[in-house]
mmCIF file of C-alpha atoms and ligand atoms in Angstrom:
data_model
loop_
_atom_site.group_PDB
_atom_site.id
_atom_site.type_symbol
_atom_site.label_atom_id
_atom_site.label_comp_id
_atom_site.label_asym_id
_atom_site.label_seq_id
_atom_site.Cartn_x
_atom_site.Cartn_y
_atom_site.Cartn_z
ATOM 1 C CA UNK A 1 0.000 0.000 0.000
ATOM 2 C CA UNK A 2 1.227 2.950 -0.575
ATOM 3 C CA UNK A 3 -0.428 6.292 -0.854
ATOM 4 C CA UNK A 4 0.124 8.406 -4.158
ATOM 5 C CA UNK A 5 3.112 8.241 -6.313
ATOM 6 C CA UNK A 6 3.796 10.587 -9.530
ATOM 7 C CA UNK A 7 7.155 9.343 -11.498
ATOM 8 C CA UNK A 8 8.554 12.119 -13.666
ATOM 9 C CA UNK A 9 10.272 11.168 -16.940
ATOM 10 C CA UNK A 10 12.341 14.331 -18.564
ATOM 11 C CA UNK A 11 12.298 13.479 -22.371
ATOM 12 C CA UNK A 12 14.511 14.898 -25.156
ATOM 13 C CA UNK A 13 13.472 13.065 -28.205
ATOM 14 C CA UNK A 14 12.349 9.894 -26.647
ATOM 15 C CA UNK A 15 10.114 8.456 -28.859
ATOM 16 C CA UNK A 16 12.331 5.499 -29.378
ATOM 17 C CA UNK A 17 13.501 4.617 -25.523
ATOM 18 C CA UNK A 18 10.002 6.008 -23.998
ATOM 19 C CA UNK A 19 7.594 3.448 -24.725
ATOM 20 C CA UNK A 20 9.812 0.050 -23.242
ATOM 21 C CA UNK A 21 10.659 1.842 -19.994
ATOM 22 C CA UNK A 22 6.651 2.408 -19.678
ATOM 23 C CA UNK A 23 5.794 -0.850 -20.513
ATOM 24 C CA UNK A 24 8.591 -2.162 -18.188
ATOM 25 C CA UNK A 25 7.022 -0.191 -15.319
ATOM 26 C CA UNK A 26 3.231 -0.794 -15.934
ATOM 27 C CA UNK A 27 4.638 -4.591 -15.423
ATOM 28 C CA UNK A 28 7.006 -3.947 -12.633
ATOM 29 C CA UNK A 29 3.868 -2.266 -10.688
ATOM 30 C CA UNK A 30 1.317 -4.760 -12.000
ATOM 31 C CA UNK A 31 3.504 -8.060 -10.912
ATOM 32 C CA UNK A 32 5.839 -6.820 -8.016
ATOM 33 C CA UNK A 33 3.459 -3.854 -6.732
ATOM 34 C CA UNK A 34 -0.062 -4.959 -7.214
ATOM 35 C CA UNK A 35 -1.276 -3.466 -4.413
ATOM 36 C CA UNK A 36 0.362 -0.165 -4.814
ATOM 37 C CA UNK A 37 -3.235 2.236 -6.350
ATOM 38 C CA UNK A 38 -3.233 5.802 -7.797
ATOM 39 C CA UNK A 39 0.927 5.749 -9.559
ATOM 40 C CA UNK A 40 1.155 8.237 -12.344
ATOM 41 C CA UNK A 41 3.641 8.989 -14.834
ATOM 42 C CA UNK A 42 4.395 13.180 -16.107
ATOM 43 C CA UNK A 43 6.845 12.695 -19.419
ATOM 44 C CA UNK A 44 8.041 15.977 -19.705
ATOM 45 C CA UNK A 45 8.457 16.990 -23.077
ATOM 46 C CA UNK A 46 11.657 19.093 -23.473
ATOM 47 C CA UNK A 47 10.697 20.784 -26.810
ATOM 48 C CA UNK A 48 11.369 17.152 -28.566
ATOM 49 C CA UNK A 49 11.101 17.202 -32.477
ATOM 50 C CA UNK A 50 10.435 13.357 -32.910
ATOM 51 C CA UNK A 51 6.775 13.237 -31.563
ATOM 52 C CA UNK A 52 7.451 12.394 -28.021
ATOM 53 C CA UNK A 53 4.230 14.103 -26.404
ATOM 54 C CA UNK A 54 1.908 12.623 -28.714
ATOM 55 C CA UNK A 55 4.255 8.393 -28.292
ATOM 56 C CA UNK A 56 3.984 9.479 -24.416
ATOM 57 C CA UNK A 57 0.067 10.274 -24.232
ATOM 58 C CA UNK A 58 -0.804 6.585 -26.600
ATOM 59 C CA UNK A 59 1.300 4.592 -23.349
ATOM 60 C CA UNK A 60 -1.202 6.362 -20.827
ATOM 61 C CA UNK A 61 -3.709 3.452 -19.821
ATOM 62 C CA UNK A 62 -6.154 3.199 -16.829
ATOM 63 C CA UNK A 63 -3.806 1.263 -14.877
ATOM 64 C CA UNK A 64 -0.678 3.793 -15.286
ATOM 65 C CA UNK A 65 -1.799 7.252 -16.465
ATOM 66 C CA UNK A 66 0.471 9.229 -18.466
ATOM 67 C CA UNK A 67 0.587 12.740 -18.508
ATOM 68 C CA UNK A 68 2.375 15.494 -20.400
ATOM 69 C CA UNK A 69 3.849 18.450 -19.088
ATOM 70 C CA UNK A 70 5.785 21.075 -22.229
ATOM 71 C CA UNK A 71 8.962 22.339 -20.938
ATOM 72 C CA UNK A 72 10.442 24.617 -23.988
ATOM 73 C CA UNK A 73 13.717 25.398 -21.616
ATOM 74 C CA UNK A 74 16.306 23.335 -22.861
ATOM 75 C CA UNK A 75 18.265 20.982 -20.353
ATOM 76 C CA UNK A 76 17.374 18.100 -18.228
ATOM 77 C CA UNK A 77 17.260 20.233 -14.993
ATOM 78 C CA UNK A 78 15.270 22.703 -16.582
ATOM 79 C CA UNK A 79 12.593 19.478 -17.631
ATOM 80 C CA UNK A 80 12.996 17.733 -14.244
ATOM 81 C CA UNK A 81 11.700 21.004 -12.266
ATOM 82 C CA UNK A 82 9.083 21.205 -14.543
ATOM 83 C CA UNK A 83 7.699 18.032 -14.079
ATOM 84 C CA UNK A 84 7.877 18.318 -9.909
ATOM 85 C CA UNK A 85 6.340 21.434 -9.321
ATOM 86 C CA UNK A 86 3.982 20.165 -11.371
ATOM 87 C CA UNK A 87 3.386 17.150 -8.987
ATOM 88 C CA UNK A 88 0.669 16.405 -6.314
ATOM 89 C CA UNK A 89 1.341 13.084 -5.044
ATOM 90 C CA UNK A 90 2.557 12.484 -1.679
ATOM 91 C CA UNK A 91 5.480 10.589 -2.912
ATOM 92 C CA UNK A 92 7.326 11.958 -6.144
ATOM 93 C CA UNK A 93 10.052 10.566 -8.020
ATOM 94 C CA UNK A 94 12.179 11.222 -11.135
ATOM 95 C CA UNK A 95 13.105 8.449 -13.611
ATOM 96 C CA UNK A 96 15.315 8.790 -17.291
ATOM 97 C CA UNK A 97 13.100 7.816 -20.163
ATOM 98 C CA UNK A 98 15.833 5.370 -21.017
ATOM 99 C CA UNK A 99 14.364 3.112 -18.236
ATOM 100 C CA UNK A 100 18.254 2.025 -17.351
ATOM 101 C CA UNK A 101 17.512 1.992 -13.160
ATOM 102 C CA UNK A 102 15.781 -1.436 -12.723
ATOM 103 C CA UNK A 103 12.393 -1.097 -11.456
ATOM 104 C CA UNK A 104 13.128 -2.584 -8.563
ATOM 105 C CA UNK A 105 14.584 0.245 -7.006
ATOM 106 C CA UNK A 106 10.578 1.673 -6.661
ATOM 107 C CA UNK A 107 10.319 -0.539 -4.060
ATOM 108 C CA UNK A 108 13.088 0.291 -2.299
ATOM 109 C CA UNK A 109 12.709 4.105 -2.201
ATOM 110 C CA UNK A 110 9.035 3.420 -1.313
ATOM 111 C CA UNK A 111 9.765 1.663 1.981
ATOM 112 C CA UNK A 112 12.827 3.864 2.717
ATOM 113 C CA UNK A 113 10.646 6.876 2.612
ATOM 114 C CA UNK A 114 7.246 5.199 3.890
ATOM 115 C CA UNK A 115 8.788 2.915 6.633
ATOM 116 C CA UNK A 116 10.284 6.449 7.721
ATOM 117 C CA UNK A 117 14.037 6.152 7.323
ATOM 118 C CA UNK A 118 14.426 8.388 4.888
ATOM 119 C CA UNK A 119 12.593 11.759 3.028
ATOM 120 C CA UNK A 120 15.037 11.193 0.242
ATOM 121 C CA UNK A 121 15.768 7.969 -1.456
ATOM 122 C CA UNK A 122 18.689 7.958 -4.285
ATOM 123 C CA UNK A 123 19.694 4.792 -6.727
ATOM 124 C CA UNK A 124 23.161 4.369 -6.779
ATOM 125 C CA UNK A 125 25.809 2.765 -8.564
ATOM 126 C CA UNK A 126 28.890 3.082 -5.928
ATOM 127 C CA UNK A 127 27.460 1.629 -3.078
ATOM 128 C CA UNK A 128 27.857 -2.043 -2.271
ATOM 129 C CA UNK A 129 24.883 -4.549 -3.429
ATOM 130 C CA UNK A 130 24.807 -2.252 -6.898
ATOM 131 C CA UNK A 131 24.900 -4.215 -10.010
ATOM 132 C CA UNK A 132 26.092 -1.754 -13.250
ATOM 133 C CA UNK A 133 26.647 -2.849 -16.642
ATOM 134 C CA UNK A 134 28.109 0.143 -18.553
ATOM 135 C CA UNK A 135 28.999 0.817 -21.830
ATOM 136 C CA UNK A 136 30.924 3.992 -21.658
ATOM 137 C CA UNK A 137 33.672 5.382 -23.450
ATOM 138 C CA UNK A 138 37.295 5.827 -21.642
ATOM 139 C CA UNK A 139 36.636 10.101 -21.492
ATOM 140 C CA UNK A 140 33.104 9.896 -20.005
ATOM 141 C CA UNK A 141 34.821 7.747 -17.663
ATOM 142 C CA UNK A 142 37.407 9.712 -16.784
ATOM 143 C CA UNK A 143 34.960 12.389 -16.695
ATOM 144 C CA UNK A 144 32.975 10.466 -14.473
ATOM 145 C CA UNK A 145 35.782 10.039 -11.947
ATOM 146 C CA UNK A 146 36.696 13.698 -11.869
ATOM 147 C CA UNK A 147 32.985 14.751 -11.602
ATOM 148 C CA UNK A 148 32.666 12.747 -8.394
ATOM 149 C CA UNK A 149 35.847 14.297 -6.678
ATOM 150 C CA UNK A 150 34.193 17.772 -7.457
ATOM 151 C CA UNK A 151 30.752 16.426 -5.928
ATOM 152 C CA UNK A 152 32.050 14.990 -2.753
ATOM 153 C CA UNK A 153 33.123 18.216 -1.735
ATOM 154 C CA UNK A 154 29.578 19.979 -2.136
ATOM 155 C CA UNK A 155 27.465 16.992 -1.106
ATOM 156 C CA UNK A 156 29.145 14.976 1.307
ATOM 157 C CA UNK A 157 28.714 11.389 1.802
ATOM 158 C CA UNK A 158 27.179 11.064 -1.463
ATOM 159 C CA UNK A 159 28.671 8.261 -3.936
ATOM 160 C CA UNK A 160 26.732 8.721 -6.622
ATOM 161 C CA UNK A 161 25.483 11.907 -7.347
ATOM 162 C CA UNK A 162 23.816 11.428 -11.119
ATOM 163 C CA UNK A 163 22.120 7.789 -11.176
ATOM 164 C CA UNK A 164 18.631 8.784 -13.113
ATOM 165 C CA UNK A 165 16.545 7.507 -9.980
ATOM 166 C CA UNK A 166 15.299 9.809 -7.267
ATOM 167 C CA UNK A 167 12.199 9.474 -4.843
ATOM 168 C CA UNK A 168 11.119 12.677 -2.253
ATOM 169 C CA UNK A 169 8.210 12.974 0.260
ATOM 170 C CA UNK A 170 6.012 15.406 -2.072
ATOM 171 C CA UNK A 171 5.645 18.525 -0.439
ATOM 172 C CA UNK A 172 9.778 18.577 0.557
ATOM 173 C CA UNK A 173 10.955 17.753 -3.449
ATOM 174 C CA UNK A 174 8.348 21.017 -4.221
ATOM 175 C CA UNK A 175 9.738 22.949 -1.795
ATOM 176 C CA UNK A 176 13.516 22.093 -3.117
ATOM 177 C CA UNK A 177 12.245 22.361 -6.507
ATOM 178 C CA UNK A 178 10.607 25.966 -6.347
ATOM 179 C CA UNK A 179 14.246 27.195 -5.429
ATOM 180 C CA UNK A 180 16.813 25.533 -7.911
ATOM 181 C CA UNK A 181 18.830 26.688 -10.805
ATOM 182 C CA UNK A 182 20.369 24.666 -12.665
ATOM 183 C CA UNK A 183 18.589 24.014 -15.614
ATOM 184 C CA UNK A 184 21.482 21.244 -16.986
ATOM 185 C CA UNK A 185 22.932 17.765 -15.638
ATOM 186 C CA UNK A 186 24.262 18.910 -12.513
ATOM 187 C CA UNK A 187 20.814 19.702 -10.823
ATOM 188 C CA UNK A 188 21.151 16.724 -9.008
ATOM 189 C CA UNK A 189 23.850 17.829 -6.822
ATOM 190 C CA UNK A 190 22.120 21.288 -6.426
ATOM 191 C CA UNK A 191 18.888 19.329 -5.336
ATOM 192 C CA UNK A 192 20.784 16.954 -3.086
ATOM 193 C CA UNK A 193 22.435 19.870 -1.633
ATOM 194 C CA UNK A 194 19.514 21.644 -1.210
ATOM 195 C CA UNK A 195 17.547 18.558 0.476
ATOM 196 C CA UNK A 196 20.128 18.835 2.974
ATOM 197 C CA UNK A 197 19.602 22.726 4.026
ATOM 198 C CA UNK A 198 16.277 21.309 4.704
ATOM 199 C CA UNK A 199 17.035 18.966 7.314
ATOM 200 C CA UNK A 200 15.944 15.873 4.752
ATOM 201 C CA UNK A 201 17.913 12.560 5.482
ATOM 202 C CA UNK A 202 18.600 11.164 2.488
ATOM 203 C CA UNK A 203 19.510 7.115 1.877
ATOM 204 C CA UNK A 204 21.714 5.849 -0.799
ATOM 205 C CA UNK A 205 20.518 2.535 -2.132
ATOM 206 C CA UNK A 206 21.799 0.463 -4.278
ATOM 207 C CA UNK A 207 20.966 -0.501 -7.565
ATOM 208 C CA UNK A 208 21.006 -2.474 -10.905
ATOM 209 C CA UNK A 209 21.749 0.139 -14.012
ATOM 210 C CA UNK A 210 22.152 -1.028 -17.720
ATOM 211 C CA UNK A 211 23.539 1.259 -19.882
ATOM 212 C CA UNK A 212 21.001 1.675 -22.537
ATOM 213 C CA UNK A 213 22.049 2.959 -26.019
ATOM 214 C CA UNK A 214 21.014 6.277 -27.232
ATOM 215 C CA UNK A 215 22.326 8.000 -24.423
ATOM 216 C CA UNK A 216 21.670 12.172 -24.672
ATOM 217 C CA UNK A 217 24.595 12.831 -23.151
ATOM 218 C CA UNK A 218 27.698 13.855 -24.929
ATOM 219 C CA UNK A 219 31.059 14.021 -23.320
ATOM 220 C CA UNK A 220 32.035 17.039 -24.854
ATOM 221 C CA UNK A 221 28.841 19.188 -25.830
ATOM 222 C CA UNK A 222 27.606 18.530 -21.439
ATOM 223 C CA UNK A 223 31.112 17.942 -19.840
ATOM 224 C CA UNK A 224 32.100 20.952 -19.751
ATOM 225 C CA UNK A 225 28.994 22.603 -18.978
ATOM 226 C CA UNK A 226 28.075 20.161 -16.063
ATOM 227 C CA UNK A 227 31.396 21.170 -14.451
ATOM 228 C CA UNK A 228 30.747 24.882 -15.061
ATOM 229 C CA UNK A 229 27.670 24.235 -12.921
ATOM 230 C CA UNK A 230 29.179 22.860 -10.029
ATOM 231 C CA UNK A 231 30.857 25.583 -9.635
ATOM 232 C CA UNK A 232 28.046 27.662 -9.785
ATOM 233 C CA UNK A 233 26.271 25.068 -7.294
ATOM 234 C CA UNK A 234 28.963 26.081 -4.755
ATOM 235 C CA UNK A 235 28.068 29.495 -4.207
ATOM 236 C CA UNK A 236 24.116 28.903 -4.660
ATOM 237 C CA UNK A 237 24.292 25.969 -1.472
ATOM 238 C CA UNK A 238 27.433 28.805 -0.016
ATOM 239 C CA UNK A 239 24.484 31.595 0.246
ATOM 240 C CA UNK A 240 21.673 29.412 0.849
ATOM 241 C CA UNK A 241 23.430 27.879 3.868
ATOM 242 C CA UNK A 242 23.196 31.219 5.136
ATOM 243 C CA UNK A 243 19.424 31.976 5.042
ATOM 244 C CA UNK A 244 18.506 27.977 5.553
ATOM 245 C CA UNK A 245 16.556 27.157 9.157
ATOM 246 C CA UNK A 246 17.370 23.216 9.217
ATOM 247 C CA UNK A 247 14.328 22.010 10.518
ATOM 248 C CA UNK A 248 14.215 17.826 10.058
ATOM 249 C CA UNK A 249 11.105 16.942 8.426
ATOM 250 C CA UNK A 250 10.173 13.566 10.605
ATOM 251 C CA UNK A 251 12.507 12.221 12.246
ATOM 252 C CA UNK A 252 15.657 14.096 14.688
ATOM 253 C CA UNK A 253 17.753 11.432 13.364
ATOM 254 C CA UNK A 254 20.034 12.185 10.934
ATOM 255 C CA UNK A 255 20.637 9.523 8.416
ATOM 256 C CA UNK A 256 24.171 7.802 9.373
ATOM 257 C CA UNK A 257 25.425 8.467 6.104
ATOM 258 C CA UNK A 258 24.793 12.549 6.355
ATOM 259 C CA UNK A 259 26.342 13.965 9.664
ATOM 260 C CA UNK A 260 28.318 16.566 7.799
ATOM 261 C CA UNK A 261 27.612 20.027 9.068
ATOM 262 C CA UNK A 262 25.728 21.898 6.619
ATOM 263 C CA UNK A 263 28.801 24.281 6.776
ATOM 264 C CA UNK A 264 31.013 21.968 5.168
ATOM 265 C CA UNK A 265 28.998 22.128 2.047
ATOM 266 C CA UNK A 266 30.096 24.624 0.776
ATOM 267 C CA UNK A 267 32.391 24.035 -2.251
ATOM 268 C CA UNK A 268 35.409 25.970 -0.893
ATOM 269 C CA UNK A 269 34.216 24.221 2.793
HETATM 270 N N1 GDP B 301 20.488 15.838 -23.209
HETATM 271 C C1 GDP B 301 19.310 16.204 -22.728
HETATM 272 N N2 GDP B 301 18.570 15.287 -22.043
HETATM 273 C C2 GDP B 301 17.396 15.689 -21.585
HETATM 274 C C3 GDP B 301 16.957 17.022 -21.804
HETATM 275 N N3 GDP B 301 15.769 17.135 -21.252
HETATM 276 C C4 GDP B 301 15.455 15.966 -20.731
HETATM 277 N N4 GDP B 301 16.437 15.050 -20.923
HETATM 278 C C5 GDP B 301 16.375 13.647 -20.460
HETATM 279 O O1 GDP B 301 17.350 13.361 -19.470
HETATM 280 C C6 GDP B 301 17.596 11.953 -19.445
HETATM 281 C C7 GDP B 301 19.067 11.707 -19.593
HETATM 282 O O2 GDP B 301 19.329 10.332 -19.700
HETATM 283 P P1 GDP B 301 20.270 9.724 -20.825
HETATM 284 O O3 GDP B 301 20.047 10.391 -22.126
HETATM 285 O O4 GDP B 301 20.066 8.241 -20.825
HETATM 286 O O5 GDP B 301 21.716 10.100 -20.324
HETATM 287 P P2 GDP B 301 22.724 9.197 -19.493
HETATM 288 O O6 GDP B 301 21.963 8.098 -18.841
HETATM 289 O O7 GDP B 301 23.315 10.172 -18.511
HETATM 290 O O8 GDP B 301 23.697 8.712 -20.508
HETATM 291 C C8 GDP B 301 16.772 11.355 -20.573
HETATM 292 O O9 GDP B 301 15.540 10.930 -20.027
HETATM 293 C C9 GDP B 301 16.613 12.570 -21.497
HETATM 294 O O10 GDP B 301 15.542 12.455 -22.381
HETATM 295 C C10 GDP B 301 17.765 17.952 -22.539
HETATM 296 O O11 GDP B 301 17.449 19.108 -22.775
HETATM 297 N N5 GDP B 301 18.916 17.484 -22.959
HETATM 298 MG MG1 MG B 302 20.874 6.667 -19.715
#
């Protein structure tokens, strides 16, 4: 049982990867979750050219709605905070439209955040127990590494910062979302960050990712960029620290993995 649950896909031109990651969930939910009532999907269509509103709307049935929400500002950030603050549900989540997080992980971040251990429940790749079959070239990779080192410094305690699978209590991930940003790749960490001004404890899970072709990420058109924003994520979680009243949501607890000082998040910290 659980008691309402909005997934948001950001799409850029996913009329080709869209419609097996819906299937694959209305059959996750109606084999693994049958009891689970009232889960919608909002596909956020980030000003695709290939049709992807009209492929998203044919996969909405009875059992799984499917929504669409425009978002004409380019970047998945930009698409992600879109589809949030366009949320209701009491439990909200974010998946990629290339459906590479097993749907598993629902289940997961539903009794993490449910069963009251966590507000925030992130898929990961680096922690032990997570199964990853890439298919990356040697630059993203080295990319990848790099990119890490620059995140540990802003969201401490965090191993994986950019796994496309989030879940939030609701009314927090609006609250974090009416604030952020970063429009691009990074707006993970600027979330994360943010979830942690606002006294959220937030669990790291592990997962099972497959690298799925078609990947809308490039190396060297979003390296670069995602890097620029981190920087710029440093000084928005630097001044926010400043104004933020950490209250904990639920619990006084905070989540073993998160016992940095909100001070030390700053990027210069
Ligand atoms: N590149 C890009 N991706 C976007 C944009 N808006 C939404 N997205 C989505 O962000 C997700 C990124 O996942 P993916 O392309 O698989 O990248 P990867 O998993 O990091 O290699 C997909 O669901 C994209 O459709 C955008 O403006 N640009
Ligand atoms: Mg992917």
């Amino acid at each position: 049982m659980i008691s309402s649950l909005q997934i948001v896909v950001p799409a850029f031109n996913e009329a080709a990867r869209l419609p097996s990651t819906i299937e694959l969930l209305a059959t996750w939910l109606r084999t693994d979750a049958p009891s689970w009532s009232g889960v919608e999907v909002i596909v956020v269509d980030n000003a695709s050219t290939d049709g992807t509103a009209d492929v998203a709307r044919a996969l909405s049935t009875p059992d799984l709605p499917v929504t669409v929400v425009h978002c004409a500002r380019p970047g998945k950030g930009a698409a992600v905070r879109a589809g949030m603050l366009a949320t209701t549900a009491d439990l909200v989540g974010f998946v990629d439209a290339d459906g590479a997080t097993s749907f598993e992980a629902l289940a997961t971040a539903v009794s993490l955040i449910e069963g009251g251990d966590a507000d925030v429940a992130i898929g990961s790749r680096a922690v032990t127990g997570s199964v990853t079959m890439m298919r990356h070239s040697a630059l993203r990779e080295r990319g990848a590494a790099v990119y890490r080192w620059s995140t540990a410094r802003l969201v401490p305690g965090i191993r994986d910062t950019q796994c496309g699978f989030k879940m939030f209590r609701g009314r927090l991930a609006r609250e974090i979302w009416a604030d952020t940003r970063i429009d691009g790749f990074s707006f993970d960490v600027e979330v994360l960050g943010r979830a942690h001004l606002h006294g959220a404890r937030v669990a790291e899970f592990p997962v099972t990712w497959v690298d799925v072709p078609g990947s809308t990420f490039s190396p060297a058109r979003h390296g670069v960029e995602s890097f620029r924003e981190l920087a710029q994520i440093g000084l928005i979680l630097r001044r926010a620290s400043r104004t933020a009243t950490v209250t904990p949501l639920v619990h006084a607890a905070p989540h073993p993995l998160h016992e940095t000082p909100i001070a030390d998040l700053a990027l210069d910290a």
